[in-house]
Amino acid sequence: DEPTSGELLSIIRRSTLLPRRAHFARVLLEGIDRGELRADLDVERAVSMLVGQLYADHLAGRPMGPDWAESVVDGTLAGLANA
């Protein structure tokens, strides 16, 4: 409904999406600082990977049980870890 809703998407971005992405980014940057994540990590892309899985699974109607979020984070971070 973006074309007909005027500023709705902009409001959602400012109030919800961007602050939550910023939080994810801070967490990842802390992991880089501690040496747990690769120093060359593209933080914005990693945030998109994490958030994208939520939207993809939700829109596909995939079951998201109580351990879903932890499994997404663990699986994603395994690929981002400092080897």
Backbone as a printed PyTorch tensor [residue, N CA C, xyz], in Angstrom:
tensor([[[  0.8120,  -1.2060,   0.0000],
         [  0.0000,   0.0000,   0.0000],
         [  0.8550,   1.2700,   0.0000]],

        [[  2.1600,   1.1390,  -0.1480],
         [  3.0320,   2.3080,  -0.0790],
         [  2.5970,   3.4420,  -1.0150]],

        [[  2.2680,   3.1690,  -2.2960],
         [  1.9010,   4.2870,  -3.1780],
         [  0.6660,   5.0600,  -2.7210]],

        [[ -0.2420,   4.3860,  -2.0210],
         [ -1.4740,   5.0590,  -1.6170],
         [ -1.4780,   5.4860,  -0.1560]],

        [[ -0.4530,   5.0900,   0.5950],
         [ -0.4880,   5.3770,   2.0250],
         [  0.2900,   6.6280,   2.4110]],

        [[  0.8040,   7.3430,   1.4480],
         [  1.5330,   8.5630,   1.7700],
         [  2.8000,   8.2870,   2.5470]],

        [[  2.8640,   8.7840,   3.7490],
         [  4.0770,   8.7090,   4.5580],
         [  4.1490,   7.4780,   5.4630]],

        [[  3.2520,   6.5300,   5.2930],
         [  3.2110,   5.3840,   6.1990],
         [  4.5370,   4.6290,   6.2540]],

        [[  5.1100,   4.3110,   5.0920],
         [  6.3760,   3.5790,   5.0920],
         [  7.4840,   4.3870,   5.7570]],

        [[  7.5140,   5.6560,   5.5150],
         [  8.5140,   6.5250,   6.1370],
         [  8.3730,   6.5270,   7.6570]],

        [[  7.1540,   6.5680,   8.1310],
         [  6.8980,   6.5430,   9.5750],
         [  7.3460,   5.2100,  10.1770]],

        [[  7.0330,   4.1110,   9.5030],
         [  7.4240,   2.7850,   9.9900],
         [  8.9410,   2.6630,   9.9980]],

        [[  9.5890,   3.1720,   8.9570],
         [ 11.0590,   3.1230,   8.9260],
         [ 11.6500,   3.8720,  10.1140]],

        [[ 11.2040,   5.1090,  10.3280],
         [ 11.7580,   5.9420,  11.4060],
         [ 11.4530,   5.3900,  12.7910]],

        [[ 10.2450,   4.8910,  12.9790],
         [  9.8270,   4.4970,  14.3230],
         [ 10.2220,   3.0790,  14.7060]],

        [[ 10.3630,   2.2080,  13.7300],
         [ 10.5780,   0.7990,  14.0490],
         [ 11.7800,   0.1930,  13.3380]],

        [[ 11.7720,   0.1900,  12.0270],
         [ 12.7790,  -0.5510,  11.2750],
         [ 14.1970,  -0.0360,  11.4880]],

        [[ 14.4180,   1.2490,  11.3190],
         [ 15.7740,   1.7880,  11.4440],
         [ 16.3220,   1.6910,  12.8650]],

        [[ 15.5350,   1.9850,  13.9040],
         [ 16.0670,   1.7990,  15.2600],
         [ 16.4260,   0.3410,  15.5660]],

        [[ 15.6420,  -0.5990,  15.0800],
         [ 15.9490,  -2.0110,  15.3370],
         [ 17.1730,  -2.4620,  14.5570]],

        [[ 17.3140,  -1.9770,  13.3250],
         [ 18.5220,  -2.2960,  12.5590],
         [ 19.7500,  -1.7130,  13.2590]],

        [[ 19.6190,  -0.5080,  13.7960],
         [ 20.7420,   0.1190,  14.4980],
         [ 21.1290,  -0.7030,  15.7230]],

        [[ 20.1490,  -1.2470,  16.4130],
         [ 20.4400,  -2.0960,  17.5690],
         [ 21.2140,  -3.3440,  17.1360]],

        [[ 20.7360,  -4.0170,  16.0890],
         [ 21.4420,  -5.1820,  15.5690],
         [ 22.8740,  -4.8070,  15.2010]],

        [[ 23.0460,  -3.6710,  14.5510],
         [ 24.3810,  -3.2380,  14.1240],
         [ 25.2990,  -3.0350,  15.3280]],

        [[ 24.7760,  -2.4280,  16.3860],
         [ 25.5900,  -2.2280,  17.5980],
         [ 26.0380,  -3.5580,  18.1870]],

        [[ 25.1470,  -4.5210,  18.2210],
         [ 25.4900,  -5.8400,  18.7550],
         [ 26.5950,  -6.4820,  17.9050]],

        [[ 26.4650,  -6.3940,  16.5950],
         [ 27.4800,  -6.9690,  15.7210],
         [ 28.8150,  -6.2490,  15.8700]],

        [[ 28.7880,  -4.9360,  15.9900],
         [ 30.0260,  -4.1720,  16.1750],
         [ 30.7190,  -4.5580,  17.4810]],

        [[ 29.9470,  -4.8240,  18.5080],
         [ 30.5340,  -5.2940,  19.7620],
         [ 31.2110,  -6.6490,  19.5610]],

        [[ 30.6010,  -7.5070,  18.7620],
         [ 31.2090,  -8.8000,  18.4520],
         [ 32.5160,  -8.6490,  17.6900]],

        [[ 32.5700,  -7.6760,  16.8010],
         [ 33.8110,  -7.3830,  16.0760],
         [ 34.8670,  -6.8980,  17.0600]],

        [[ 34.4800,  -5.9740,  17.9300],
         [ 35.4240,  -5.4260,  18.9200],
         [ 36.0000,  -6.5100,  19.8250]],

        [[ 35.1850,  -7.5190,  20.1490],
         [ 35.6440,  -8.6050,  21.0180],
         [ 36.4290,  -9.6730,  20.2460]],

        [[ 36.4960,  -9.5290,  18.9280],
         [ 37.2080, -10.5080,  18.1090],
         [ 36.3940, -11.7380,  17.7940]],

        [[ 35.1050, -11.7270,  18.0880],
         [ 34.2390, -12.8800,  17.8380],
         [ 33.7600, -12.9330,  16.4000]],

        [[ 33.6830, -11.7720,  15.7670],
         [ 33.2360, -11.6800,  14.3770],
         [ 34.3640, -11.1150,  13.5280]],

        [[ 34.3250, -11.4200,  12.2510],
         [ 35.3690, -10.9750,  11.3280],
         [ 35.4990,  -9.4570,  11.3310]],

        [[ 36.7220,  -8.9900,  11.3010],
         [ 36.9880,  -7.5530,  11.3060],
         [ 36.4930,  -6.8840,  10.0260]],

        [[ 36.4420,  -7.6270,   8.9240],
         [ 36.0110,  -7.0550,   7.6450],
         [ 34.5110,  -7.2340,   7.3890]],

        [[ 33.7730,  -7.5840,   8.4280],
         [ 32.3440,  -7.8380,   8.3020],
         [ 31.6050,  -6.6020,   7.7840]],

        [[ 30.7700,  -6.7980,   6.7790],
         [ 29.8760,  -5.7470,   6.2980],
         [ 28.6610,  -5.7710,   7.2350]],

        [[ 28.6600,  -4.8870,   8.2080],
         [ 27.6640,  -4.9150,   9.2740],
         [ 26.2550,  -4.7130,   8.7220]],

        [[ 26.0750,  -3.7820,   7.8120],
         [ 24.7310,  -3.5410,   7.2680],
         [ 24.2110,  -4.7600,   6.5130]],

        [[ 25.0780,  -5.4230,   5.7790],
         [ 24.6580,  -6.6290,   5.0640],
         [ 24.2990,  -7.7320,   6.0540]],

        [[ 25.0950,  -7.8800,   7.1160],
         [ 24.8120,  -8.8980,   8.1270],
         [ 23.4670,  -8.6280,   8.8090]],

        [[ 23.1780,  -7.3650,   9.0860],
         [ 21.8780,  -7.0090,   9.6610],
         [ 20.7700,  -7.4150,   8.6980]],

        [[ 20.9550,  -7.1330,   7.4180],
         [ 19.9390,  -7.5100,   6.4300],
         [ 19.7540,  -9.0200,   6.3630]],

        [[ 20.8490,  -9.7620,   6.5270],
         [ 20.7470, -11.2260,   6.5260],
         [ 19.8770, -11.7020,   7.6870]],

        [[ 20.1080, -11.1390,   8.8490],
         [ 19.3330, -11.5440,  10.0240],
         [ 17.8690, -11.1380,   9.8930]],

        [[ 17.6260,  -9.8910,   9.5770],
         [ 16.2590,  -9.3840,   9.4680],
         [ 15.5310, -10.0410,   8.3010]],

        [[ 16.2560, -10.2560,   7.2140],
         [ 15.6490, -10.8530,   6.0250],
         [ 15.1010, -12.2420,   6.2800]],

        [[ 15.7840, -12.9980,   7.1250],
         [ 15.2840, -14.3360,   7.4400],
         [ 13.9450, -14.2810,   8.1620]],

        [[ 13.7800, -13.2930,   9.0200],
         [ 12.5060, -13.1330,   9.7090],
         [ 11.3850, -12.8900,   8.7010]],

        [[ 11.5920, -11.9140,   7.8120],
         [ 10.5540, -11.5960,   6.8340],
         [ 10.3070, -12.7650,   5.8890]],

        [[ 11.3770, -13.4110,   5.4190],
         [ 11.2230, -14.5150,   4.4800],
         [ 10.4390, -15.6630,   5.0990]],

        [[ 10.8040, -16.0420,   6.3110],
         [ 10.1050, -17.1480,   6.9560],
         [  8.6700, -16.7810,   7.3060]],

        [[  8.4560, -15.5680,   7.7690],
         [  7.1090, -15.1250,   8.1130],
         [  6.2120, -15.1010,   6.8710]],

        [[  6.7010, -14.4980,   5.7940],
         [  5.8910, -14.3980,   4.5790],
         [  5.6400, -15.7610,   3.9390]],

        [[  6.5770, -16.6900,   4.0980],
         [  6.4140, -18.0310,   3.5430],
         [  5.5240, -18.9120,   4.4130]],

        [[  5.1770, -18.4180,   5.6040],
         [  4.3330, -19.2030,   6.4950],
         [  5.0740, -20.3470,   7.1670]],

        [[  6.3910, -20.2490,   7.2280],
         [  7.1820, -21.2900,   7.8680],
         [  6.9590, -21.2560,   9.3750]],

        [[  6.9800, -22.4130,   9.9960],
         [  6.8030, -22.4370,  11.4530],
         [  7.9980, -21.7880,  12.1530]],

        [[  7.6900, -20.9690,  13.1330],
         [  8.7270, -20.3030,  13.9080],
         [  8.4940, -20.6400,  15.3660]],

        [[  9.0530, -21.7660,  15.7790],
         [  8.8860, -22.2270,  17.1480],
         [  9.6910, -21.4030,  18.1260]],

        [[  9.6960, -21.8020,  19.3770],
         [ 10.3600, -21.0260,  20.4230],
         [ 11.8710, -20.9020,  20.2350]],

        [[ 12.4860, -21.8310,  19.5060],
         [ 13.9370, -21.7590,  19.3000],
         [ 14.3160, -21.1600,  17.9500]],

        [[ 13.3430, -20.6820,  17.2030],
         [ 13.5900, -20.1720,  15.8580],
         [ 14.5910, -19.0200,  15.8590]],

        [[ 14.3710, -17.9870,  16.6610],
         [ 15.2440, -16.8100,  16.6380],
         [ 16.6800, -17.1970,  16.9800]],

        [[ 16.8450, -18.0290,  17.9800],
         [ 18.1900, -18.4510,  18.3710],
         [ 18.8660, -19.2280,  17.2500]],

        [[ 18.1150, -20.0830,  16.5640],
         [ 18.7080, -20.8670,  15.4830],
         [ 19.0970, -19.9770,  14.3030]],

        [[ 18.3080, -18.9440,  14.0190],
         [ 18.6430, -18.0020,  12.9510],
         [ 19.9320, -17.2580,  13.2900]],

        [[ 20.0040, -16.7480,  14.5020],
         [ 21.2040, -16.0080,  14.9250],
         [ 22.4210, -16.9230,  14.9190]],

        [[ 22.3010, -18.1160,  15.4990],
         [ 23.4240, -19.0460,  15.5410],
         [ 23.8970, -19.4110,  14.1340]],

        [[ 22.9530, -19.6910,  13.2590],
         [ 23.3110, -20.0840,  11.8930],
         [ 23.9710, -18.9470,  11.1250]],

        [[ 23.4580, -17.7610,  11.2950],
         [ 24.0280, -16.6020,  10.6030],
         [ 25.4080, -16.2660,  11.1630]],

        [[ 25.5220, -16.2340,  12.4720],
         [ 26.8030, -15.8730,  13.0890],
         [ 27.8910, -16.8980,  12.7940]],

        [[ 27.5160, -18.1420,  12.5780],
         [ 28.5170, -19.1600,  12.2380],
         [ 29.2420, -18.7710,  10.9540]],

        [[ 28.5320, -18.1740,  10.0370],
         [ 29.1470, -17.7300,   8.7900],
         [ 29.8940, -16.4260,   8.9060]],

        [[ 29.6700, -15.6870,   9.9720],
         [ 30.3020, -14.3790,  10.1530],
         [ 31.4380, -14.4220,  11.1590]],

        [[ 31.5970, -15.5620,  11.8210],
         [ 32.5630, -15.6790,  12.9100],
         [ 33.9900, -15.4970,  12.4270]],

        [[ 34.7930, -15.0240,  13.3200],
         [ 36.2180, -14.8830,  13.0750],
         [ 36.8520, -16.2490,  13.2110]],

        [[ 37.2990, -16.8070,  12.1070],
         [ 37.8330, -18.1720,  12.1240],
         [ 39.2360, -18.2470,  12.6910]]])
